Short mmCIF file of C-alpha atoms and ligand atoms in Angstrom, two decimals:
data_model
loop_
_atom_site.label_atom_id
_atom_site.label_comp_id
_atom_site.label_asym_id
_atom_site.label_seq_id
_atom_site.Cartn_x
_atom_site.Cartn_y
_atom_site.Cartn_z
CA MET A 1 -16.72 1.01 46.41
CA ILE A 2 -15.44 -2.21 44.32
CA LYS A 3 -12.81 -4.86 45.01
CA VAL A 4 -9.09 -4.99 44.05
CA GLU A 5 -9.47 -7.19 41.19
CA ASN A 6 -12.34 -5.68 39.42
CA ALA A 7 -10.81 -2.23 40.19
CA GLN A 8 -7.72 -3.71 38.06
CA ASN A 9 -9.91 -5.21 35.30
CA ILE A 10 -11.37 -1.78 35.04
CA ILE A 11 -7.92 0.04 34.44
CA LEU A 12 -6.17 -3.00 31.70
CA GLU A 13 -10.35 -2.90 30.23
CA ASN A 14 -9.13 1.05 28.90
CA ILE A 15 -5.63 1.02 28.51
CA GLU A 16 -3.75 0.38 25.09
CA THR A 17 -0.20 -1.25 24.20
CA LEU A 18 0.99 2.12 22.80
CA GLU A 19 2.69 2.10 18.93
CA ALA A 20 6.07 0.40 17.47
CA GLU A 21 8.67 3.04 16.22
CA LYS A 22 12.10 2.68 15.38
CA VAL A 23 15.05 2.75 18.18
CA ASP A 24 18.60 2.15 17.88
CA LEU A 25 19.61 -1.70 18.39
CA LEU A 26 21.05 -0.42 22.28
CA LYS A 27 18.26 1.36 23.14
CA ALA A 28 16.05 -1.37 22.78
CA LEU A 29 17.84 -3.00 26.11
CA SER A 30 14.65 -4.24 28.66
CA LYS A 31 11.75 -3.08 25.14
CA VAL A 32 9.02 -5.35 23.70
CA LEU A 33 10.01 -6.31 21.07
CA ALA A 34 7.31 -4.33 17.74
CA GLU A 35 8.47 -7.02 14.66
CA ASP A 36 8.97 -11.16 14.29
CA ILE A 37 13.16 -11.03 13.69
CA HIS A 38 14.68 -13.36 10.96
CA SER A 39 18.76 -13.88 10.60
CA ASP A 40 19.83 -12.69 6.93
CA ILE A 41 22.29 -14.32 7.33
CA ASN A 42 23.92 -18.56 8.72
CA ILE A 43 25.38 -18.48 12.14
CA PRO A 44 28.06 -19.27 11.67
CA PRO A 45 28.04 -18.13 7.89
CA PHE A 46 30.81 -20.57 7.10
CA ASP A 47 32.71 -23.43 8.66
CA ASN A 48 35.34 -23.21 11.31
CA SER A 49 37.32 -23.61 13.86
CA ALA A 50 36.33 -24.18 17.42
CA MET A 51 39.61 -24.54 18.55
CA ASP A 52 43.55 -23.18 18.32
CA GLY A 53 44.75 -26.29 16.72
CA PHE A 54 45.28 -28.19 13.80
CA ALA A 55 42.95 -28.61 10.71
CA LEU A 56 44.21 -31.68 9.44
CA LYS A 57 42.77 -34.86 6.64
CA SER A 58 41.39 -37.18 10.01
CA SER A 59 42.29 -40.13 8.20
CA ASP A 60 46.07 -39.18 8.49
CA THR A 61 45.57 -39.33 12.68
CA LYS A 62 44.42 -43.05 12.07
CA GLY A 63 46.93 -44.55 15.33
CA ALA A 64 48.12 -41.13 16.50
CA SER A 65 49.42 -41.74 20.65
CA GLN A 66 51.97 -40.18 22.81
CA GLN A 67 53.70 -43.04 22.54
CA ASN A 68 53.33 -43.21 18.72
CA PRO A 69 52.50 -39.21 17.15
CA ILE A 70 52.17 -38.70 14.14
CA ILE A 71 54.00 -36.17 11.77
CA LEU A 72 52.31 -34.16 9.47
CA LYS A 73 53.61 -30.92 7.47
CA ILE A 74 52.12 -27.46 8.41
CA ILE A 75 51.17 -25.44 5.10
CA GLU A 76 49.72 -22.14 6.09
CA ASN A 77 48.96 -20.13 8.92
CA LEU A 78 45.80 -19.16 9.44
CA PRO A 79 44.56 -16.85 12.23
CA ALA A 80 40.74 -15.91 12.59
CA GLY A 81 38.98 -13.25 9.56
CA LYS A 82 41.57 -14.16 6.94
CA THR A 83 40.72 -16.82 4.40
CA PRO A 84 42.53 -20.37 3.27
CA LYS A 85 44.73 -20.01 0.29
CA ASN A 86 45.63 -23.64 0.77
CA THR A 87 43.97 -27.21 0.51
CA ILE A 88 45.25 -29.67 3.23
CA HIS A 89 45.95 -33.13 1.24
CA LYS A 90 46.62 -36.29 2.86
CA GLY A 91 50.29 -35.67 5.27
CA GLU A 92 49.26 -32.16 5.54
CA ALA A 93 48.12 -29.77 8.11
CA THR A 94 47.13 -25.52 8.41
CA ARG A 95 47.66 -24.10 11.77
CA ILE A 96 44.26 -22.39 12.65
CA MET A 97 43.17 -20.78 15.31
CA THR A 98 39.73 -19.77 16.85
CA GLY A 99 36.96 -18.80 14.26
CA ALA A 100 39.19 -18.68 11.31
CA PRO A 101 37.61 -21.11 8.13
CA MET A 102 38.18 -24.59 7.55
CA PRO A 103 39.99 -25.33 4.40
CA LEU A 104 39.83 -27.10 2.15
CA GLY A 105 40.24 -30.54 2.45
CA GLY A 106 40.23 -30.82 6.31
CA ASP A 107 37.08 -32.45 7.93
CA GLY A 108 38.75 -31.94 11.83
CA VAL A 109 40.88 -30.52 13.82
CA ILE A 110 43.42 -31.68 16.72
CA MET A 111 43.42 -28.88 19.49
CA VAL A 112 47.00 -27.52 20.03
CA GLU A 113 47.24 -29.56 23.48
CA TYR A 114 47.54 -32.93 21.92
CA THR A 115 50.24 -31.41 19.59
CA GLU A 116 53.89 -30.44 19.39
CA SER A 117 54.99 -28.60 16.22
CA THR A 118 58.31 -26.09 14.96
CA ASN A 119 57.68 -23.73 12.00
CA ASN A 120 57.15 -26.43 9.78
CA GLU A 121 56.08 -30.15 10.83
CA VAL A 122 53.93 -30.68 13.65
CA LYS A 123 53.05 -33.41 15.68
CA ILE A 124 50.42 -35.09 17.05
CA TYR A 125 49.50 -36.92 20.64
CA LYS A 126 46.09 -38.08 18.83
CA ALA A 127 43.99 -39.26 16.74
CA VAL A 128 41.12 -37.34 15.46
CA SER A 129 37.65 -37.85 14.43
CA SER A 130 36.36 -36.63 10.90
CA GLY A 131 33.76 -33.16 11.86
CA LYS A 132 36.06 -33.20 15.60
CA ASN A 133 36.37 -29.33 17.05
CA ILE A 134 34.53 -27.51 13.99
CA ARG A 135 31.41 -25.53 14.02
CA LEU A 136 29.60 -25.95 11.33
CA ALA A 137 27.17 -23.18 9.38
CA GLY A 138 24.55 -22.51 10.18
CA GLU A 139 24.59 -25.08 13.17
CA ASP A 140 23.57 -22.10 15.12
CA VAL A 141 21.09 -20.48 13.21
CA LYS A 142 19.79 -20.82 9.56
CA LYS A 143 19.15 -18.57 6.91
CA LYS A 144 15.78 -16.90 6.79
CA GLU A 145 15.16 -18.66 10.48
CA LEU A 146 12.41 -16.87 12.76
CA VAL A 147 15.20 -16.14 15.51
CA LEU A 148 13.29 -13.92 17.62
CA LYS A 149 9.03 -13.74 18.49
CA LYS A 150 6.82 -10.21 18.25
CA GLY A 151 6.09 -9.83 21.72
CA SER A 152 9.64 -10.59 23.67
CA LEU A 153 11.41 -8.89 25.74
CA ILE A 154 14.75 -7.66 25.03
CA THR A 155 17.10 -8.74 27.24
CA PRO A 156 20.90 -9.10 26.77
CA ALA A 157 21.03 -11.76 24.73
CA LYS A 158 18.80 -10.32 22.42
CA ILE A 159 20.43 -7.30 21.87
CA GLY A 160 23.56 -9.64 20.90
CA MET A 161 21.32 -12.02 17.83
CA LEU A 162 20.17 -8.58 17.18
CA ALA A 163 23.80 -7.73 16.69
CA SER A 164 24.25 -11.21 14.58
CA VAL A 165 21.49 -9.98 12.62
CA GLY A 166 22.66 -7.43 11.05
CA LYS A 167 19.80 -5.22 13.14
CA GLU A 168 21.12 -1.66 13.83
CA MET A 169 17.64 -0.41 14.49
CA VAL A 170 15.02 -2.25 15.91
CA LYS A 171 11.48 -2.33 16.10
CA VAL A 172 9.89 -2.03 20.29
CA ILE A 173 6.82 -0.40 21.34
CA ARG A 174 7.38 3.03 22.52
CA THR A 175 8.01 3.98 26.50
CA PRO A 176 5.34 6.15 27.66
CA LYS A 177 5.88 9.37 29.67
CA ILE A 178 4.21 9.24 32.84
CA ALA A 179 3.18 12.89 34.14
CA ILE A 180 3.79 12.92 37.77
CA LEU A 181 1.71 15.99 39.51
CA THR A 182 1.93 16.47 43.41
CA THR A 183 -0.94 18.27 45.86
CA GLY A 184 -0.89 19.68 48.94
CA ASP A 185 -0.29 23.14 50.51
CA GLU A 186 2.12 21.85 53.08
CA LEU A 187 5.03 20.35 51.28
CA VAL A 188 8.36 21.86 50.36
CA GLU A 189 10.94 20.87 48.09
CA LEU A 190 13.81 19.27 48.91
CA GLY A 191 16.26 22.30 49.55
CA GLU A 192 14.15 23.92 51.32
CA LYS A 193 12.90 25.05 54.86
CA VAL A 194 10.72 22.34 56.52
CA THR A 195 8.78 25.71 58.35
CA PRO A 196 5.94 24.99 60.76
CA GLY A 197 2.61 22.78 59.60
CA LYS A 198 4.94 21.76 56.46
CA ILE A 199 6.12 18.86 55.70
CA ARG A 200 9.32 17.53 53.01
CA ASN A 201 7.41 16.28 50.00
CA SER A 202 8.70 12.40 49.30
CA ASN A 203 5.52 11.31 46.68
CA THR A 204 7.06 13.18 44.31
CA TYR A 205 10.57 11.28 44.73
CA THR A 206 8.53 7.29 45.54
CA LEU A 207 7.06 7.50 42.42
CA ILE A 208 9.03 8.67 40.08
CA SER A 209 11.93 5.65 41.31
CA GLN A 210 8.90 3.29 40.69
CA ILE A 211 8.07 4.29 37.36
CA THR A 212 11.89 4.82 36.55
CA LYS A 213 11.85 1.00 38.10
CA LEU A 214 9.65 0.04 35.40
CA GLY A 215 11.06 1.10 32.18
CA ALA A 216 9.18 3.94 31.80
CA ILE A 217 9.83 7.80 31.37
CA PRO A 218 8.69 10.24 34.61
CA VAL A 219 7.66 13.61 33.83
CA ASN A 220 7.95 15.79 37.03
CA ILE A 221 5.51 18.27 36.43
CA GLY A 222 6.28 19.56 40.02
CA ILE A 223 3.80 20.33 43.56
CA ALA A 224 0.50 22.30 43.25
CA CYS A 225 -1.06 23.66 46.39
CA ASP A 226 -4.32 22.65 47.44
CA ASN A 227 -5.71 26.00 45.04
CA ILE A 228 -8.13 24.93 41.89
CA GLU A 229 -6.86 27.55 39.03
CA GLU A 230 -2.81 25.75 40.22
CA ILE A 231 -4.32 22.06 39.44
CA ARG A 232 -6.05 22.92 36.90
CA ASN A 233 -3.07 24.26 34.92
CA LYS A 234 -0.35 21.66 36.08
CA ILE A 235 -3.24 18.72 35.05
CA ARG A 236 -3.43 21.11 31.46
CA SER A 237 0.25 20.04 31.23
CA GLY A 238 0.23 16.92 32.82
CA ILE A 239 -2.29 15.54 30.44
CA GLN A 240 -0.38 15.77 27.61
CA TYR A 241 1.91 12.87 28.24
CA ASP A 242 1.06 9.13 27.70
CA MET A 243 -0.58 8.81 31.60
CA LEU A 244 -0.97 11.68 34.27
CA ILE A 245 -0.87 10.58 38.23
CA THR A 246 -1.86 12.61 40.52
CA SER A 247 -0.65 12.43 44.23
CA GLY A 248 -3.15 13.75 47.38
CA GLY A 249 -5.69 15.65 47.46
CA ILE A 250 -8.43 12.88 46.39
CA SER A 251 -10.19 12.46 49.59
CA VAL A 252 -13.28 13.63 50.98
CA GLY A 253 -11.57 16.72 52.88
CA ASP A 254 -12.33 20.51 52.20
CA TYR A 255 -9.30 20.77 50.16
CA ASP A 256 -9.89 17.55 48.82
CA LEU A 257 -9.89 19.01 44.98
CA ILE A 258 -8.75 16.93 42.43
CA GLN A 259 -11.61 14.81 41.94
CA ASP A 260 -13.64 18.03 40.45
CA ILE A 261 -11.30 19.47 38.48
CA LEU A 262 -10.53 16.32 36.35
CA LYS A 263 -14.58 15.98 35.70
CA GLU A 264 -14.64 19.95 35.05
CA ALA A 265 -11.92 19.41 32.17
CA GLY A 266 -13.79 16.32 31.35
CA LEU A 267 -12.75 12.97 33.08
CA ASN A 268 -14.86 9.91 32.13
CA LEU A 269 -14.55 8.68 35.47
CA LYS A 270 -13.87 4.51 35.42
CA PHE A 271 -14.35 4.30 39.73
CA TRP A 272 -13.23 6.35 42.67
CA LYS A 273 -12.98 4.31 46.20
CA VAL A 274 -12.02 0.76 46.04
CA ARG A 275 -12.51 -1.61 48.37
CA VAL A 276 -8.65 -1.72 49.54
CA LYS A 277 -6.30 -0.29 52.55
CA PRO A 278 -4.48 1.27 52.71
CA GLY A 279 -5.56 3.45 48.89
CA LYS A 280 -8.91 3.28 49.23
CA PRO A 281 -9.87 6.49 47.82
CA ILE A 282 -7.84 6.09 44.61
CA LEU A 283 -9.38 7.51 41.19
CA PHE A 284 -9.21 5.74 37.71
CA GLY A 285 -10.21 7.97 34.48
CA LEU A 286 -9.49 8.65 31.04
CA LEU A 287 -9.17 12.16 30.29
CA ASN A 288 -8.57 13.19 26.57
CA ASN A 289 -8.29 9.76 26.26
CA LYS A 290 -5.35 9.32 28.22
CA PRO A 291 -5.39 7.50 31.87
CA VAL A 292 -5.26 9.85 34.63
CA PHE A 293 -4.82 7.57 38.07
CA SER A 294 -5.35 10.18 41.67
CA LEU A 295 -3.59 8.83 44.49
CA PRO A 296 -3.56 9.19 48.35
CA GLY A 297 -1.22 11.13 49.83
CA TYR A 298 0.02 9.30 52.51
CA PRO A 299 2.89 8.27 51.84
CA VAL A 300 2.79 4.05 52.42
CA SER A 301 -0.69 4.63 51.36
CA SER A 302 0.26 5.90 47.38
CA MET A 303 3.45 3.57 47.06
CA ILE A 304 0.51 0.11 47.34
CA ALA A 305 -1.86 1.92 44.79
CA PHE A 306 1.23 2.55 42.53
CA GLU A 307 1.61 -1.35 43.13
CA LEU A 308 -1.78 -2.54 42.72
CA PHE A 309 -3.00 -0.62 39.83
CA VAL A 310 -0.60 2.10 38.25
CA ARG A 311 2.13 -0.57 37.76
CA PRO A 312 0.13 -2.99 35.83
CA ALA A 313 -1.08 -0.30 33.70
CA ILE A 314 1.78 1.06 32.27
CA LEU A 315 3.19 -2.73 32.74
CA LYS A 316 0.13 -3.24 29.59
CA MET A 317 1.26 -0.10 27.67
CA LEU A 318 4.92 -0.90 28.13
CA GLY A 319 3.31 -4.28 26.26
CA ARG A 320 4.39 -6.42 28.50
CA LYS A 321 2.41 -9.32 29.20
CA ASP A 322 3.87 -9.99 32.69
CA ILE A 323 1.36 -7.62 33.83
CA PHE A 324 1.04 -9.10 37.87
CA ARG A 325 4.07 -9.77 39.99
CA LYS A 326 4.61 -12.97 40.85
CA THR A 327 2.48 -14.65 44.29
CA ILE A 328 3.45 -17.40 46.82
CA LEU A 329 1.78 -18.82 49.44
CA ALA A 330 4.06 -17.65 52.60
CA THR A 331 3.43 -18.73 56.53
CA LEU A 332 2.45 -16.09 58.56
CA THR A 333 4.85 -16.16 62.04
CA ASN A 334 2.59 -13.09 63.67
CA SER A 335 -1.02 -12.46 64.10
CA ILE A 336 -2.17 -9.88 62.65
CA ASP A 337 -5.66 -8.07 63.64
CA LYS A 338 -7.30 -6.62 60.70
CA LYS A 339 -9.12 -2.88 61.90
CA THR A 340 -10.55 -3.40 57.78
CA ASP A 341 -13.50 -4.99 56.29
CA ARG A 342 -11.44 -4.01 53.49
CA ARG A 343 -8.97 -5.94 51.43
CA GLN A 344 -5.94 -5.21 53.67
CA CYS A 345 -2.04 -5.05 52.23
CA LEU A 346 0.28 -5.34 54.71
CA MET A 347 3.94 -4.27 54.62
CA GLY A 348 5.46 -7.71 54.63
CA ILE A 349 9.07 -9.33 55.49
CA LEU A 350 9.11 -12.61 53.70
CA LYS A 351 12.03 -14.71 54.02
CA GLU A 352 13.05 -18.42 52.52
CA VAL A 353 13.38 -21.75 54.73
CA LYS A 354 13.47 -25.12 54.81
CA GLY A 355 10.96 -26.10 53.01
CA GLY A 356 8.47 -22.93 51.76
CA TYR A 357 8.87 -19.76 52.95
CA GLU A 358 7.68 -17.17 56.00
CA VAL A 359 6.38 -14.27 56.37
CA SER A 360 5.35 -10.89 59.15
CA SER A 361 3.60 -7.99 59.03
CA THR A 362 5.93 -5.44 60.08
CA LEU A 363 5.04 -3.13 62.52
CA PRO A 364 3.84 -0.28 63.10
CA GLN A 365 1.45 -0.66 59.69
CA GLU A 366 0.54 3.23 59.29
CA ALA A 367 -0.18 4.81 55.46
CA GLY A 368 2.02 7.02 56.33
CA MET A 369 4.59 5.25 57.76
CA LEU A 370 7.09 4.79 54.86
CA LYS A 371 10.36 3.01 57.65
CA SER A 372 7.92 0.81 57.15
CA MET A 373 8.20 0.66 53.48
CA THR A 374 11.64 0.81 53.79
CA LEU A 375 12.24 -2.32 55.65
CA ALA A 376 9.05 -4.62 53.84
CA ASN A 377 10.40 -6.71 50.32
CA CYS A 378 6.61 -7.66 49.35
CA LEU A 379 2.97 -7.07 50.38
CA ILE A 380 0.33 -9.54 52.51
CA LEU A 381 -2.33 -9.62 50.96
CA ALA A 382 -5.50 -10.63 53.86
CA PRO A 383 -8.59 -11.76 52.57
CA GLN A 384 -11.35 -9.69 52.89
CA GLU A 385 -13.75 -11.61 54.52
CA CYS A 386 -11.83 -12.61 58.28
CA ALA A 387 -11.10 -10.42 60.58
CA HIS A 388 -8.28 -11.59 62.48
CA ILE A 389 -5.23 -13.91 60.88
CA HIS A 390 -3.26 -16.36 63.51
CA HIS A 391 0.09 -17.15 62.88
CA GLY A 392 0.41 -20.23 61.43
CA THR A 393 -2.10 -18.86 58.63
CA LEU A 394 -0.89 -19.64 54.94
CA VAL A 395 -1.21 -15.85 53.29
CA LYS A 396 -0.47 -14.85 49.94
CA VAL A 397 2.78 -12.74 49.39
CA ILE A 398 3.52 -10.51 46.61
CA LEU A 399 7.29 -9.84 45.71
CA LEU A 400 8.06 -6.31 45.56
CA ASN A 401 12.10 -7.52 44.89
CA ASP A 402 10.80 -10.05 41.78
CA LYS A 403 12.65 -8.35 38.74
CA GLU A 404 11.15 -6.14 37.16
P1 AMP B 1 -3.99 14.24 51.69
O1 AMP B 1 -3.92 12.74 50.27
O2 AMP B 1 -3.83 15.18 50.48
O3 AMP B 1 -5.17 14.07 52.25
O4 AMP B 1 -2.95 14.14 52.74
C1 AMP B 1 -2.89 12.27 53.46
C2 AMP B 1 -1.58 12.86 54.26
O5 AMP B 1 -0.32 12.44 53.61
C3 AMP B 1 -1.26 14.02 54.65
O6 AMP B 1 -0.68 13.95 55.78
C4 AMP B 1 0.04 14.72 53.70
O7 AMP B 1 0.35 15.97 54.62
C5 AMP B 1 0.67 13.39 53.36
N1 AMP B 1 1.48 13.47 51.98
C6 AMP B 1 0.65 14.14 51.08
N2 AMP B 1 0.92 14.21 50.00
C7 AMP B 1 2.45 14.16 50.48
C8 AMP B 1 3.48 14.07 49.44
N3 AMP B 1 3.90 14.13 48.25
N4 AMP B 1 4.74 13.62 50.28
C9 AMP B 1 5.07 13.54 51.60
N5 AMP B 1 3.75 12.69 51.95
C10 AMP B 1 2.29 13.89 51.27
MG1 MG B 2 -3.51 17.24 50.88
#
């Protein structure tokens, strides 16, 4: 059995970031940029007014005040989107709207709030300094400037920047399609009757949701009974995707068939079993050079094994740099009796308190009890060595509801 960190290292060594593809701008959100982006223009492209008001010669407004306004002649009305026709001379002003290009001759804009105007004349109640309320060409971005770097995660602001530099199509890391195969004779689908000996399939739905939250594409291969031929066929269809995740049948029971079938299909086994509770029987390997994870069937084991091992793999495929979730130290508010010499990963409830964080483990902590997981907002990583953790101990906590 290998340690959690060793297993994570083996996984990351065997996973490659996917190749780039060109997508429509709006399809690029939350993906990883696969090219450097340089601006094709100055932004803004021309000097323009930052305010609704009057463009003028600042020297004309010297000494203007509420008591002593200066009167200028209005020579033009200039909305955004139009170009100025007239040059501003001494004693003249152009009525200008936010975003309209600065007319020649003007070197400042007075806000409309400090003026009073008729159609022909404007009274200026405040002096304006040269350059006031003008946004200069290229003050945000210069032509040819590197605005976004390859490898960065595309946020709404970056979509806006890509639009500003005219990128209708963007090169991003391709999104992996992840096949999910669920196994177990006891499983029934939603909508089917839960007859004696049967339980509802929940793992497929949990896994689909975990994958979707990462920005990858889940593909449901369905349920296979604990039957060699059925599992073999479904593995064959699942392995066409970028990754295959199987659920159940990976322990040492008589009907735990997954490992043998994967091996017979040519699996290059990297590890089976990790020193962790829950999640121990997890398997990882490559089949046709595609990563395969086999997760234990217990719903909580499946979720935690996904968190610790599959999630980093998918994020690496997506080209993400933030592969591991944020961890913090928190004070344990209950005592924990560890039932194992493995690394225990407990479902926890974390809250922020004055001066730090407090965490308690949810009760109960059984691998089949999904209700505890619905209450948890973190995982407590108990050290491998100790048998008992006293309340008041600082423990390492993985935040589950951190940003994806
Ligand atoms: P296994 O890993 O196949 O031995 O399954 C361990 C336990 O998890 C058994 O009690 C199963 O009934 C349960 N289980 C397996 N697969 C699922 C599933 N897809 N949804 C809910 N529970 C499951
Ligand atoms: Mg089973």
